[in-house]
PDB file of C-alpha atoms in Angstrom:
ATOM      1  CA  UNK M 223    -100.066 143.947 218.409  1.00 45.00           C
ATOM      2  CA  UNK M 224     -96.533 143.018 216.953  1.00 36.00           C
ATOM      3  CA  UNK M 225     -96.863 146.564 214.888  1.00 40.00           C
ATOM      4  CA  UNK M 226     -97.616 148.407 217.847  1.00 45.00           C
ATOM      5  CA  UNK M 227     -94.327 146.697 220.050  1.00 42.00           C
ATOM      6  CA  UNK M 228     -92.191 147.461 216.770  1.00 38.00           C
ATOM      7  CA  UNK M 229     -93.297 151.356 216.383  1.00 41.00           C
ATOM      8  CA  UNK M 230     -92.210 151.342 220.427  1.00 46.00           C
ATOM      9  CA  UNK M 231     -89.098 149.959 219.870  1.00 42.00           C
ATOM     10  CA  UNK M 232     -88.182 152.228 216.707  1.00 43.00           C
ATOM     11  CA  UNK M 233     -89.464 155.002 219.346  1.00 48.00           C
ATOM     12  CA  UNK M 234     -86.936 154.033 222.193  1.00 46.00           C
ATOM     13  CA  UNK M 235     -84.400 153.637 219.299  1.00 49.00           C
ATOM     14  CA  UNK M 236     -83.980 149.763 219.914  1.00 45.00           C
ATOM     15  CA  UNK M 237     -81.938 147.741 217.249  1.00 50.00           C
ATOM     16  CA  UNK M 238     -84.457 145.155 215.891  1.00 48.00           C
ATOM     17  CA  UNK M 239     -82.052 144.775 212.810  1.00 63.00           C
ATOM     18  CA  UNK M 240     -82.503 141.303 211.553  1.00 83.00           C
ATOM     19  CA  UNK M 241     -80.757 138.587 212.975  1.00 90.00           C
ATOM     20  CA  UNK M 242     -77.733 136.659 210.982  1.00 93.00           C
ATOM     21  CA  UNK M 243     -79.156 133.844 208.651  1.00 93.00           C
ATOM     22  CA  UNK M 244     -78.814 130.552 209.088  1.00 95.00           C
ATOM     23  CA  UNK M 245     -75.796 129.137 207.869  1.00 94.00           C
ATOM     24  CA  UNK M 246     -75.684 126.983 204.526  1.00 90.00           C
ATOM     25  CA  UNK M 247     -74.204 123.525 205.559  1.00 91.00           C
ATOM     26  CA  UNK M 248     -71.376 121.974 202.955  1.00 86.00           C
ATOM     27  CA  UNK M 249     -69.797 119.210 204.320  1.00 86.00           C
ATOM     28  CA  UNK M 250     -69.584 116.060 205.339  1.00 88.00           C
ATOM     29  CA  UNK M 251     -72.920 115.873 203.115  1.00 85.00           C
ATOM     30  CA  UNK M 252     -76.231 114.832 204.694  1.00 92.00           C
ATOM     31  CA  UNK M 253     -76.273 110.618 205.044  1.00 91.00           C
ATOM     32  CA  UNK M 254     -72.505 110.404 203.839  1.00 87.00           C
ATOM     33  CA  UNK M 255     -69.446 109.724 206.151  1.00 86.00           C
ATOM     34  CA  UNK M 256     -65.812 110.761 206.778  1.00 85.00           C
ATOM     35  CA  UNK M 257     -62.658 110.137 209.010  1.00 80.00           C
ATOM     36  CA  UNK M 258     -62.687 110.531 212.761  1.00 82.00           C
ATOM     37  CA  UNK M 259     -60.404 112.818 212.479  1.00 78.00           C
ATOM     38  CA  UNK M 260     -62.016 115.657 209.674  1.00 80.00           C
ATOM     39  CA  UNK M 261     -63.721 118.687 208.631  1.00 84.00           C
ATOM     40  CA  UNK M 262     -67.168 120.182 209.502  1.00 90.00           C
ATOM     41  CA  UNK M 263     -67.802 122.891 206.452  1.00 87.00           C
ATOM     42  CA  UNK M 264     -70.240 125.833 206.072  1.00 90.00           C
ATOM     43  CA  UNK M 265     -70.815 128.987 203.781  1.00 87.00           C
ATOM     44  CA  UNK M 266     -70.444 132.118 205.162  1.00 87.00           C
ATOM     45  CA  UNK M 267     -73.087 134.475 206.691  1.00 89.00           C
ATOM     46  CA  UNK M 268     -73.319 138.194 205.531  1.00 88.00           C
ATOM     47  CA  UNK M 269     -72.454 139.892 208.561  1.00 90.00           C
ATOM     48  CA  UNK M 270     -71.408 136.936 210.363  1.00 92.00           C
ATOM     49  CA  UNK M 271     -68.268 137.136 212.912  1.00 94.00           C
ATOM     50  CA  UNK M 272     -68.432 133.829 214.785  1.00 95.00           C
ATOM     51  CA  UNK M 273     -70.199 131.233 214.279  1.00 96.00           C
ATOM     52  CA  UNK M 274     -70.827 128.393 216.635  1.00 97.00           C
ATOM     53  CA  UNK M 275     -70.600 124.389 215.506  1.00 97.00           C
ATOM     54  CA  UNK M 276     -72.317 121.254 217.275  1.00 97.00           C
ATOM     55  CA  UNK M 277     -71.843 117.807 216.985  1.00 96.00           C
ATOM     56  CA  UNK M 278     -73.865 115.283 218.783  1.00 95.00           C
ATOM     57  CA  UNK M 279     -75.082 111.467 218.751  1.00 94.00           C
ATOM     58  CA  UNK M 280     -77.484 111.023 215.779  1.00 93.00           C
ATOM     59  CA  UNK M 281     -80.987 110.965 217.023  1.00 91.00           C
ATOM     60  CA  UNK M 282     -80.348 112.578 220.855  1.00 92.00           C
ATOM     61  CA  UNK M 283     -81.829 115.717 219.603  1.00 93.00           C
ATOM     62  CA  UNK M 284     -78.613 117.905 220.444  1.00 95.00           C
ATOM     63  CA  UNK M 285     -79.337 116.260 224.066  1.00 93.00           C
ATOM     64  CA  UNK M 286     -75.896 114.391 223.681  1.00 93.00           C
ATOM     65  CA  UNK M 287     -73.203 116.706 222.547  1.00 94.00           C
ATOM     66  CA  UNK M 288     -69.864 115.812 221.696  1.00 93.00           C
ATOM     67  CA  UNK M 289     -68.307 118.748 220.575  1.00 94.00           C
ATOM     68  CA  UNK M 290     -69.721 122.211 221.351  1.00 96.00           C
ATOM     69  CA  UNK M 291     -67.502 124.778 220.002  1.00 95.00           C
ATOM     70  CA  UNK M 292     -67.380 128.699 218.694  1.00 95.00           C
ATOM     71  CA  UNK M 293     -64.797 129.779 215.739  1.00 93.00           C
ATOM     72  CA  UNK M 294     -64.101 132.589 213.152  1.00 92.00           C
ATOM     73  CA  UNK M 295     -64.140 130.587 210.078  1.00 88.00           C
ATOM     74  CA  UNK M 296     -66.354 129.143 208.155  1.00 88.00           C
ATOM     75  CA  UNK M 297     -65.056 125.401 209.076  1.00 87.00           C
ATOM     76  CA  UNK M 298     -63.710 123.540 212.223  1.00 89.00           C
ATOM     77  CA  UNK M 299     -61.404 120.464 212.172  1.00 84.00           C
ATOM     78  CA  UNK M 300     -60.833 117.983 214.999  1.00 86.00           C
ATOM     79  CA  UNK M 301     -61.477 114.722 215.837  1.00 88.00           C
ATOM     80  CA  UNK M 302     -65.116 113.306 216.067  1.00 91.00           C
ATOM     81  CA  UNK M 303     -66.102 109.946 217.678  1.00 88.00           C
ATOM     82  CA  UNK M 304     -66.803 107.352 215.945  1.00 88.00           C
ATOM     83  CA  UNK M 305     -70.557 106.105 215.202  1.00 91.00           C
ATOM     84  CA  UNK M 306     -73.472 108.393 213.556  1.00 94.00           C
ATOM     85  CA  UNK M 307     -73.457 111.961 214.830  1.00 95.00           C
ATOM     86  CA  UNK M 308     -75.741 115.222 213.630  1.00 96.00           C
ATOM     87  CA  UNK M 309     -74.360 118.768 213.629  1.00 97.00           C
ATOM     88  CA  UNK M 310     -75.641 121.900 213.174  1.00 97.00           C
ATOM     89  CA  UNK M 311     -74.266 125.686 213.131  1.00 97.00           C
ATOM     90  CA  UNK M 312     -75.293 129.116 213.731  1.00 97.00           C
ATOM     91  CA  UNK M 313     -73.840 132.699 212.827  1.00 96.00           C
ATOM     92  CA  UNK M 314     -73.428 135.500 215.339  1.00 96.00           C
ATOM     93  CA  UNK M 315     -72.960 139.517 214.150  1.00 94.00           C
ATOM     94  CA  UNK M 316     -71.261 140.215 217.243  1.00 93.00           C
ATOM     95  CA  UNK M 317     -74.365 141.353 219.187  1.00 94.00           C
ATOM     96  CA  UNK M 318     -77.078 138.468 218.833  1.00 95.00           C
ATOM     97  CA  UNK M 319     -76.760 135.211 217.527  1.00 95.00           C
ATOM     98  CA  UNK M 320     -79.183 133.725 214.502  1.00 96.00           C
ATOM     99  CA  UNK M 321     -80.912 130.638 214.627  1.00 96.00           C
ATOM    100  CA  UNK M 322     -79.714 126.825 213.914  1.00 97.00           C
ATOM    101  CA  UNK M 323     -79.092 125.774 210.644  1.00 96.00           C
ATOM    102  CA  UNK M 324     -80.700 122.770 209.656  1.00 96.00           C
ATOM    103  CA  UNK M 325     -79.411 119.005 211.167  1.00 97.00           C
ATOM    104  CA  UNK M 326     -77.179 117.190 208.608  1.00 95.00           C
ATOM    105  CA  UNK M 327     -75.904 113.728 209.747  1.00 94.00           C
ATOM    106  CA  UNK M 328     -73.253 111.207 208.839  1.00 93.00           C
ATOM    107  CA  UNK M 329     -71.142 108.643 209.735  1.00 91.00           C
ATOM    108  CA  UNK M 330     -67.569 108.811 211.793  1.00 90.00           C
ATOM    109  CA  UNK M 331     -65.569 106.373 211.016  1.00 87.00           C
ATOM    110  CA  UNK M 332     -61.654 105.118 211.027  1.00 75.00           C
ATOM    111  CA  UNK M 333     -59.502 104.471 208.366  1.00 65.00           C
ATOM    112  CA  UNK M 334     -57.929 101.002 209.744  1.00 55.00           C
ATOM    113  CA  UNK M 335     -60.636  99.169 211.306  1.00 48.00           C
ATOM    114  CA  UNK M 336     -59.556  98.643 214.920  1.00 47.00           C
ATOM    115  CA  UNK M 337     -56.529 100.733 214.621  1.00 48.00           C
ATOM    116  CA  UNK M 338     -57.882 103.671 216.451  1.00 46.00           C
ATOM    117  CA  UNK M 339     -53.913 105.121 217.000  1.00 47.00           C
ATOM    118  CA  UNK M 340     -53.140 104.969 213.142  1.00 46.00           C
ATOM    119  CA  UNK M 341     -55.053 108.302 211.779  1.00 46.00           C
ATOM    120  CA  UNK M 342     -53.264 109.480 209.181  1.00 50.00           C
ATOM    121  CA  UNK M 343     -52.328 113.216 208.545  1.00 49.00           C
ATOM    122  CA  UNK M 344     -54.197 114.981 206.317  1.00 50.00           C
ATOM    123  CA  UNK M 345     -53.726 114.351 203.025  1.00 67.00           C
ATOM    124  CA  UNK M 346     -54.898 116.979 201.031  1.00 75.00           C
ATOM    125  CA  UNK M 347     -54.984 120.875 201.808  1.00 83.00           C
ATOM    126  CA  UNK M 348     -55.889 123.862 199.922  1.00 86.00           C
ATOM    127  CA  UNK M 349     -53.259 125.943 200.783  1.00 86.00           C
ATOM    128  CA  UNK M 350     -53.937 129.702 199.352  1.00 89.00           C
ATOM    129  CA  UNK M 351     -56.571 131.176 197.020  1.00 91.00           C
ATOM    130  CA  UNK M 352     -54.849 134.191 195.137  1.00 91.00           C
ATOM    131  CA  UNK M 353     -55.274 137.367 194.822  1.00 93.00           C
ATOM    132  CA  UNK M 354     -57.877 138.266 196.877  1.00 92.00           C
ATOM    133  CA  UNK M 355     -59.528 139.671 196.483  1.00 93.00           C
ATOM    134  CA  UNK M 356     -59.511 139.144 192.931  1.00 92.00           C
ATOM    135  CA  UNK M 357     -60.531 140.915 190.091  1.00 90.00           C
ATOM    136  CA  UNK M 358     -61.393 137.789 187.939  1.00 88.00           C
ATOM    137  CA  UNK M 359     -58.913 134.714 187.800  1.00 91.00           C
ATOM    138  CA  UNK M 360     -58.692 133.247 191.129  1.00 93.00           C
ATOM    139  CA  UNK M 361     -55.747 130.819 191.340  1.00 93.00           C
ATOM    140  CA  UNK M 362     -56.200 127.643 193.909  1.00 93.00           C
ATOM    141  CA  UNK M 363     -52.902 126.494 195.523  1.00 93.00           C
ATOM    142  CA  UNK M 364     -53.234 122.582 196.450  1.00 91.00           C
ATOM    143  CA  UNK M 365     -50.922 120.654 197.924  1.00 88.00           C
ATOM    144  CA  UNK M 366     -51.557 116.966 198.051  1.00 85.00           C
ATOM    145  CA  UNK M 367     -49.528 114.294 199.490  1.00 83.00           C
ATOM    146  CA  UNK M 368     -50.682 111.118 197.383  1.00 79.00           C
ATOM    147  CA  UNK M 369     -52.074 111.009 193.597  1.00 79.00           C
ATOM    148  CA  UNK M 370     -55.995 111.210 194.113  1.00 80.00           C
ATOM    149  CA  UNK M 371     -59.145 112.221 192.391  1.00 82.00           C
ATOM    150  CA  UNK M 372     -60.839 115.191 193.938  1.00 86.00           C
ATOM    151  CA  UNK M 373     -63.456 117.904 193.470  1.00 88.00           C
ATOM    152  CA  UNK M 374     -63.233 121.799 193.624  1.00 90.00           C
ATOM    153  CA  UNK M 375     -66.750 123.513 194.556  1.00 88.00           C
ATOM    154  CA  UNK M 376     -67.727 126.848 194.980  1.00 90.00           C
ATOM    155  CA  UNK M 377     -70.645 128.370 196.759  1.00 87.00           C
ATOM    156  CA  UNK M 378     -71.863 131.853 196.965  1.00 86.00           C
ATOM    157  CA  UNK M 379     -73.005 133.579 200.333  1.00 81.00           C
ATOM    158  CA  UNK M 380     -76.122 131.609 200.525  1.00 79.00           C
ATOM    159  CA  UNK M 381     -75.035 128.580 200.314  1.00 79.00           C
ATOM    160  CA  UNK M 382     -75.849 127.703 196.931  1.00 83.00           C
ATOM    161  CA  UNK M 383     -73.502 125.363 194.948  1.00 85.00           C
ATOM    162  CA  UNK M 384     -72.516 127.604 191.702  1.00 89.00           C
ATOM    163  CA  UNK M 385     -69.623 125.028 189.993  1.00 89.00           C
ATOM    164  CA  UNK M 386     -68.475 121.575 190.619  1.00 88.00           C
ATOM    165  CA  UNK M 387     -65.497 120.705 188.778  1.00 89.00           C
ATOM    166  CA  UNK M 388     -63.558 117.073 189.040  1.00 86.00           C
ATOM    167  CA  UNK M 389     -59.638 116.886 188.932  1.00 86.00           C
ATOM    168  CA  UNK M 390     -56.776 114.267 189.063  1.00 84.00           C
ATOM    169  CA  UNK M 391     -54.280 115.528 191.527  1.00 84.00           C
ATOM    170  CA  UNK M 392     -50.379 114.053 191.358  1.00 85.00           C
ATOM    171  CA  UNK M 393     -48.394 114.207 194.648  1.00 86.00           C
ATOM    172  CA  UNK M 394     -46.975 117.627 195.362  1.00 88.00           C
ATOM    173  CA  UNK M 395     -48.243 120.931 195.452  1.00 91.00           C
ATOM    174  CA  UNK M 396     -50.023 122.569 192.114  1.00 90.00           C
ATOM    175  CA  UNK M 397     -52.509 125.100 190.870  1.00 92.00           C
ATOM    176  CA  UNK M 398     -55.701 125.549 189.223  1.00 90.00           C
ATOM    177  CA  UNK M 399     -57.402 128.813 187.608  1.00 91.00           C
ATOM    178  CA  UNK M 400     -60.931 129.359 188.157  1.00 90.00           C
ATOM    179  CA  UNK M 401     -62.399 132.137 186.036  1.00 91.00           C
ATOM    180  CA  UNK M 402     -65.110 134.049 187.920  1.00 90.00           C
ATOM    181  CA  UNK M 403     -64.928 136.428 185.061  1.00 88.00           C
ATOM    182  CA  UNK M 404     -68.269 137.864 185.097  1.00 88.00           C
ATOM    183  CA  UNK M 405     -69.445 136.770 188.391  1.00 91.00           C
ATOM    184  CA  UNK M 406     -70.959 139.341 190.765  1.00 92.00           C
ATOM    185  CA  UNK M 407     -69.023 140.872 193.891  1.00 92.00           C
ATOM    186  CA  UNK M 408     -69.602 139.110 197.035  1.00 90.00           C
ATOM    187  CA  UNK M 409     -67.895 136.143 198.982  1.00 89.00           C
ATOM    188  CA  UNK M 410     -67.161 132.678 197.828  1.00 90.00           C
ATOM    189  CA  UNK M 411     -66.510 129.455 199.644  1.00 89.00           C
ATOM    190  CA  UNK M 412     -64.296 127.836 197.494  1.00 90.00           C
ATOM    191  CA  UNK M 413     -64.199 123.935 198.685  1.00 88.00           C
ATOM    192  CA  UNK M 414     -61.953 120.978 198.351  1.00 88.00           C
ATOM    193  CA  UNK M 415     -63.098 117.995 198.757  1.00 84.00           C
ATOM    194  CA  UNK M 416     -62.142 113.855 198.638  1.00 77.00           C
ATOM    195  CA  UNK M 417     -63.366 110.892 199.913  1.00 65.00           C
ATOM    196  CA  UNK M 418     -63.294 111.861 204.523  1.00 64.00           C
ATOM    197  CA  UNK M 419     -61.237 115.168 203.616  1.00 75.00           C
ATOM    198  CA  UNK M 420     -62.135 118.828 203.300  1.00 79.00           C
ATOM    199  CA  UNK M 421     -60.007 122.113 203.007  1.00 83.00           C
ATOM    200  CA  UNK M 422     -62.469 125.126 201.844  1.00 85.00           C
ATOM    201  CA  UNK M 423     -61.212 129.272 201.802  1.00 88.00           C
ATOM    202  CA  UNK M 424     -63.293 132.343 201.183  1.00 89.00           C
ATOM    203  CA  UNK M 425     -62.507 134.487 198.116  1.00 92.00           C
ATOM    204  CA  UNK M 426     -63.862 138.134 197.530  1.00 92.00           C
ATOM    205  CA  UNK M 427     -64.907 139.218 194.190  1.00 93.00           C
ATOM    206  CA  UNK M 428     -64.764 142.829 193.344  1.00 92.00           C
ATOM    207  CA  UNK M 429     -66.006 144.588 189.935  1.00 80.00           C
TER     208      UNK M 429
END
């Protein structure tokens, strides 16, 4: 039956190209926590133009959404309320939108307890990945406004974590080289992370 409704829609000349994937969810990490005020983080989908992001109360089953929004980029930043919320993503081509990723959940919380009006700014930002696309050596431009240990990760177009380095940033704005040297063409998420924080920015290998 499904061979015979596929042949008729090849006939007609219908698109039954494959849907976009689900998107790969980064961060806030499943069961961990971060700032009211943060970053929701995702790889990117081949083909992918929009994607939309959800955040809702923890258990409601998406049936109590707090934040219901569609963006270009692979991450959305904003402020979340406070308490345990779930969120999920999907990718859209442009003509038909892919299904759910899965639901990841973690904790809200603020930085002062019961000081709701004292979020600070964000601390931490990666500011430019250069050139790109790149060749091989991709330089990282971070700009950080207090000394603090943090981690660069980079994942490839499915989602899967390639590298996970550790560093010791001073205050200020400095670089890091990653060599992707031998690494195959495609886009990279290239993620910085620190304890409620997040900055990530695609790269594109070519050979």
């Amino acid at each position: 039956m499904r061979a015979a409704i596929l042949f008729c829609l090849l006939s007609f000349g219908i698109d039954v190209a494959a849907q976009p994937a689900p998107p790969v969810l980064i961060y806030p990490e499943n069961g961990g926590w971060q700032w009211v005020s943060g970053d929701l983080l995702w790889a990117a989908v081949d083909g992918a133009v929009s994607y939309q992001a959800q955040v809702a109360v923890a258990g409601s089953d998406f049936g109590d959404v707090l934040i219901d929004t569609v963006v270009t980029d692979t991450s959305w930043y904003g402020n979340i309320a406070p308490g345990f919320v779930e969120w999920r993503v999907s990718a859209s081509d442009g003509s038909r939108w892919g299904e759910w990723s899965e639901v990841w959940s973690f904790e809200s919380i603020f930085p002062v307890a019961n000081e709701p009006d004292t979020l600070p700014e964000p601390a931490l930002e990666l500011v430019s990945v250069y050139p790109n696309p790149s060749f091989g050596t991709v330089t990282l431009s971070i700009q950080s406004e207090i000394p603090q240990q943090a981690e660069v990760r980079v994942f490839d177009s499915l989602g899967r974590q390639l590298t996970r380095s550790s560093l010791l940033l001073s205050v200020g704005r400095q670089e890091i080289r990653w060599d992707a040297t031998g690494w195959p063409s495609g886009i990279y998420t290239v993620s910085l992370l620190m304890a409620g924080r997040a900055s990530s920015q695609l790269v594109m290998l070519v050979r």
